Amino acid sequence: MIIRVQTDPFDFGRESAAFAARAQGAGAVVTFLGVVRDDGGKLARMEIEHYPGMTEKALASICEDAISRWTLSDALIVHRHGVLYPAEPIMMVATAARHRDAAFQAAAFLMDYLKSRAPFWKKEFGTDGAAWVAAQEADEQALKRW
Amino acid sequence: MIDVLYFAWVRERIGLPKERIETQAATVADLVEELKAREDRYAAAFADLRALRVAVDQQLSEFSAPLAGVREVAFFPPMTGG
């Protein structure tokens, strides 16, 4: 299991290839990349704040839950904070399991929990000014399926 | 002494990221009442507790959580990771 919280960009291709290379014996590897979305060309940049210490603990706990629930052979979470620009990678998850159902489900679980249980907060700076991104009720509801 | 941390708009509204507080508060909710009585900026930040989340010693918690032996309490809006 690898958890990384960082300001630097990451290379999704290289991270995915390295993860897959380590996942020898797994029949399925699933990766997900989250990207800064610019709805209608109004976003200049995004700033992501986090809670150092708690963030790493929360991510590790979510990751351990996924590993034990779907018997993953490995899992990876990389999440950035600081200043991010449109089209830059924000975060990625990767899961490795014997079969694809487990790898897909574990990746979806990781994403759902990251959204509303990992202490990150996004602030958008655009042509209309700055605003904190509000949590969505749908994201909270999504946890109930697990 | 308890370290109290604020994140996102809670930090902006109160005007600082962290402070050390000497308190006799028994629970997080009691601590919130103490802070609200201090100054308007605290009262504004804690006006609607439904819009806030709390972590006690870096674990997501409830406002009814006891503070005995606690070192760190953090207040923040619902998280928006991913």
Short mmCIF file of C-alpha atoms in Angstrom, two decimals:
data_model
loop_
_atom_site.label_atom_id
_atom_site.label_comp_id
_atom_site.label_asym_id
_atom_site.label_seq_id
_atom_site.Cartn_x
_atom_site.Cartn_y
_atom_site.Cartn_z
CA MET A 1 0.00 0.00 0.00
CA ILE A 2 1.29 3.42 -0.92
CA ILE A 3 -0.19 6.72 0.28
CA ARG A 4 1.30 9.99 -0.94
CA VAL A 5 0.15 13.54 -0.21
CA GLN A 6 2.15 16.07 -2.17
CA THR A 7 2.18 19.49 -3.84
CA ASP A 8 4.12 18.34 -6.90
CA PRO A 9 2.37 17.10 -10.04
CA PHE A 10 2.65 13.37 -10.76
CA ASP A 11 2.95 11.41 -13.97
CA PHE A 12 -0.18 9.25 -14.16
CA GLY A 13 1.28 7.00 -16.86
CA ARG A 14 4.49 6.35 -14.99
CA GLU A 15 2.69 5.80 -11.66
CA SER A 16 0.23 3.38 -13.29
CA ALA A 17 2.97 1.43 -15.07
CA ALA A 18 5.03 1.14 -11.88
CA PHE A 19 1.97 0.01 -9.92
CA ALA A 20 1.08 -2.62 -12.54
CA ALA A 21 4.68 -3.84 -12.64
CA ARG A 22 4.62 -4.40 -8.87
CA ALA A 23 1.23 -6.14 -9.02
CA GLN A 24 2.63 -9.42 -10.30
CA GLY A 25 0.16 -12.23 -9.84
CA ALA A 26 -2.85 -9.91 -9.78
CA GLY A 27 -5.22 -10.58 -12.66
CA ALA A 28 -6.69 -7.09 -12.58
CA VAL A 29 -5.36 -3.57 -12.11
CA VAL A 30 -7.73 -0.59 -12.07
CA THR A 31 -6.56 3.02 -12.07
CA PHE A 32 -8.49 6.27 -11.73
CA LEU A 33 -7.22 9.81 -12.37
CA GLY A 34 -8.97 12.95 -11.09
CA VAL A 35 -8.27 16.10 -13.12
CA VAL A 36 -8.93 19.81 -12.43
CA ARG A 37 -12.09 20.55 -14.40
CA ASP A 38 -12.64 23.97 -15.92
CA ASP A 39 -16.38 24.38 -16.37
CA GLY A 40 -16.88 26.94 -19.13
CA GLY A 41 -13.39 28.44 -19.05
CA LYS A 42 -14.08 30.34 -15.81
CA LEU A 43 -11.55 28.65 -13.55
CA ALA A 44 -8.14 30.31 -13.19
CA ARG A 45 -6.81 27.99 -10.51
CA MET A 46 -7.75 25.81 -7.58
CA GLU A 47 -6.20 25.73 -4.12
CA ILE A 48 -6.46 22.55 -2.08
CA GLU A 49 -5.99 22.77 1.66
CA HIS A 50 -5.55 19.69 3.85
CA TYR A 51 -5.00 18.66 7.45
CA PRO A 52 -1.42 17.36 7.71
CA GLY A 53 -1.33 14.32 9.96
CA MET A 54 -5.03 13.52 9.81
CA THR A 55 -4.97 13.33 6.02
CA GLU A 56 -2.37 10.57 5.94
CA LYS A 57 -4.17 8.65 8.73
CA ALA A 58 -7.56 8.95 7.02
CA LEU A 59 -6.17 7.83 3.66
CA ALA A 60 -4.34 4.88 5.21
CA SER A 61 -7.48 3.81 7.06
CA ILE A 62 -9.65 4.02 3.91
CA CYS A 63 -7.00 2.11 1.95
CA GLU A 64 -6.69 -0.62 4.60
CA ASP A 65 -10.47 -1.05 4.60
CA ALA A 66 -10.45 -1.53 0.82
CA ILE A 67 -7.54 -3.98 0.94
CA SER A 68 -9.18 -6.20 3.53
CA ARG A 69 -12.70 -6.00 2.07
CA TRP A 70 -11.74 -6.91 -1.51
CA THR A 71 -8.58 -8.89 -0.72
CA LEU A 72 -6.46 -6.55 -2.80
CA SER A 73 -2.82 -7.45 -3.36
CA ASP A 74 -1.96 -3.73 -3.46
CA ALA A 75 -3.50 -0.25 -3.48
CA LEU A 76 -2.21 3.26 -4.14
CA ILE A 77 -3.52 6.74 -3.37
CA VAL A 78 -1.75 9.91 -4.53
CA HIS A 79 -3.44 13.22 -3.66
CA ARG A 80 -2.12 16.71 -4.30
CA HIS A 81 -2.63 19.90 -2.32
CA GLY A 82 -1.61 23.50 -2.91
CA VAL A 83 -2.17 25.43 -6.14
CA LEU A 84 -3.49 23.49 -9.15
CA TYR A 85 -4.41 24.68 -12.63
CA PRO A 86 -7.07 23.39 -15.05
CA ALA A 87 -6.27 20.04 -16.68
CA GLU A 88 -3.64 19.21 -14.05
CA PRO A 89 -3.92 15.88 -12.23
CA ILE A 90 -5.40 16.22 -8.71
CA MET A 91 -5.31 12.67 -7.46
CA MET A 92 -5.20 9.03 -8.49
CA VAL A 93 -6.04 5.66 -7.05
CA ALA A 94 -4.93 2.24 -8.20
CA THR A 95 -6.06 -1.19 -7.04
CA ALA A 96 -4.78 -4.67 -7.81
CA ALA A 97 -6.78 -7.86 -7.24
CA ARG A 98 -7.15 -11.38 -8.58
CA HIS A 99 -10.30 -10.46 -10.50
CA ARG A 100 -11.64 -7.29 -12.10
CA ASP A 101 -14.85 -6.97 -10.06
CA ALA A 102 -12.87 -6.59 -6.86
CA ALA A 103 -10.42 -4.12 -8.42
CA PHE A 104 -13.22 -1.96 -9.90
CA GLN A 105 -15.32 -1.99 -6.73
CA ALA A 106 -12.37 -1.20 -4.48
CA ALA A 107 -11.37 1.73 -6.71
CA ALA A 108 -14.94 3.11 -6.60
CA PHE A 109 -15.00 2.66 -2.81
CA LEU A 110 -11.68 4.52 -2.44
CA MET A 111 -13.00 7.39 -4.55
CA ASP A 112 -16.30 7.64 -2.68
CA TYR A 113 -14.54 7.74 0.68
CA LEU A 114 -11.83 10.14 -0.48
CA LYS A 115 -14.52 12.61 -1.55
CA SER A 116 -16.09 13.05 1.85
CA ARG A 117 -13.91 11.40 4.50
CA ALA A 118 -10.41 12.64 3.69
CA PRO A 119 -9.68 16.14 5.07
CA PHE A 120 -9.17 18.10 1.86
CA TRP A 121 -10.94 21.34 0.94
CA LYS A 122 -11.00 22.88 -2.52
CA LYS A 123 -11.21 26.60 -3.24
CA GLU A 124 -11.79 27.79 -6.79
CA PHE A 125 -10.42 31.08 -8.09
CA GLY A 126 -12.04 32.29 -11.29
CA THR A 127 -13.32 35.20 -13.27
CA ASP A 128 -16.30 35.38 -10.86
CA GLY A 129 -14.09 35.59 -7.76
CA ALA A 130 -13.11 32.92 -5.23
CA ALA A 131 -15.33 30.34 -3.55
CA TRP A 132 -14.94 27.20 -1.47
CA VAL A 133 -16.33 24.14 -3.23
CA ALA A 134 -19.41 22.94 -1.34
CA ALA A 135 -19.73 19.28 -0.44
CA GLN A 136 -22.46 17.55 -2.43
CA GLU A 137 -25.26 15.63 -0.76
CA ALA A 138 -24.87 13.03 -3.53
CA ASP A 139 -21.28 12.38 -2.38
CA GLU A 140 -22.52 11.68 1.16
CA GLN A 141 -25.30 9.45 -0.20
CA ALA A 142 -22.74 7.53 -2.29
CA LEU A 143 -21.17 6.15 0.91
CA LYS A 144 -24.37 4.29 1.75
CA ARG A 145 -23.89 1.78 -1.05
CA TRP A 146 -20.85 0.44 0.78
CA MET B 1 -4.21 23.10 27.05
CA ILE B 2 -5.76 22.04 23.77
CA ASP B 3 -4.58 22.87 20.26
CA VAL B 4 -7.55 24.08 18.25
CA LEU B 5 -7.21 24.05 14.47
CA TYR B 6 -9.39 25.66 11.82
CA PHE B 7 -9.54 24.82 8.13
CA ALA B 8 -11.00 26.28 4.92
CA TRP B 9 -13.68 28.95 5.44
CA VAL B 10 -13.70 28.35 9.20
CA ARG B 11 -10.02 29.38 9.24
CA GLU B 12 -10.77 32.42 7.08
CA ARG B 13 -13.72 33.52 9.20
CA ILE B 14 -11.85 33.18 12.50
CA GLY B 15 -8.68 34.63 11.00
CA LEU B 16 -6.12 32.09 12.16
CA PRO B 17 -5.20 28.46 11.45
CA LYS B 18 -4.39 27.32 14.98
CA GLU B 19 -4.40 28.43 18.59
CA ARG B 20 -3.74 27.00 22.05
CA ILE B 21 -6.64 27.24 24.40
CA GLU B 22 -6.84 26.81 28.14
CA THR B 23 -10.30 25.40 28.71
CA GLN B 24 -12.38 23.55 31.25
CA ALA B 25 -14.91 22.55 28.59
CA ALA B 26 -16.14 18.98 29.07
CA THR B 27 -17.18 18.38 25.46
CA VAL B 28 -16.55 19.76 21.99
CA ALA B 29 -19.97 21.45 22.14
CA ASP B 30 -18.98 23.19 25.39
CA LEU B 31 -15.75 24.37 23.77
CA VAL B 32 -17.75 25.78 20.85
CA GLU B 33 -19.96 27.73 23.30
CA GLU B 34 -16.85 29.13 25.01
CA LEU B 35 -15.38 30.23 21.70
CA LYS B 36 -18.67 31.77 20.49
CA ALA B 37 -18.84 33.89 23.64
CA ARG B 38 -15.35 35.27 22.99
CA GLU B 39 -15.80 37.39 19.87
CA ASP B 40 -18.13 37.95 16.94
CA ARG B 41 -15.82 36.22 14.46
CA TYR B 42 -16.13 32.97 16.45
CA ALA B 43 -19.87 33.39 16.78
CA ALA B 44 -20.05 33.86 12.99
CA ALA B 45 -17.91 30.80 12.25
CA PHE B 46 -19.89 28.56 14.63
CA ALA B 47 -23.34 29.98 13.83
CA ASP B 48 -24.56 26.79 12.15
CA LEU B 49 -23.00 23.62 13.51
CA ARG B 50 -24.74 21.52 10.85
CA ALA B 51 -22.39 23.15 8.33
CA LEU B 52 -19.34 22.05 10.36
CA ARG B 53 -17.44 18.88 11.07
CA VAL B 54 -15.08 18.21 13.96
CA ALA B 55 -12.04 16.00 14.41
CA VAL B 56 -10.80 15.06 17.87
CA ASP B 57 -7.14 14.00 17.92
CA GLN B 58 -7.32 13.68 14.14
CA GLN B 59 -10.34 11.37 14.13
CA LEU B 60 -13.66 12.51 12.70
CA SER B 61 -15.94 12.91 15.70
CA GLU B 62 -19.19 14.29 17.11
CA PHE B 63 -19.84 17.59 18.87
CA SER B 64 -20.90 15.59 21.93
CA ALA B 65 -17.40 14.04 22.20
CA PRO B 66 -15.67 14.47 25.59
CA LEU B 67 -12.45 16.52 25.77
CA ALA B 68 -10.77 14.78 28.72
CA GLY B 69 -7.21 13.89 27.69
CA VAL B 70 -7.65 15.35 24.21
CA ARG B 71 -4.70 17.20 22.68
CA GLU B 72 -6.10 18.49 19.41
CA VAL B 73 -9.51 19.55 18.13
CA ALA B 74 -10.11 20.70 14.55
CA PHE B 75 -13.13 22.45 13.04
CA PHE B 76 -13.82 22.50 9.32
CA PRO B 77 -16.57 22.37 6.69
CA PRO B 78 -17.58 19.05 5.05
CA MET B 79 -14.59 17.67 3.17
CA THR B 80 -14.22 17.96 -0.59
CA GLY B 81 -11.41 15.61 -1.57
CA GLY B 82 -11.00 13.51 -4.67
#
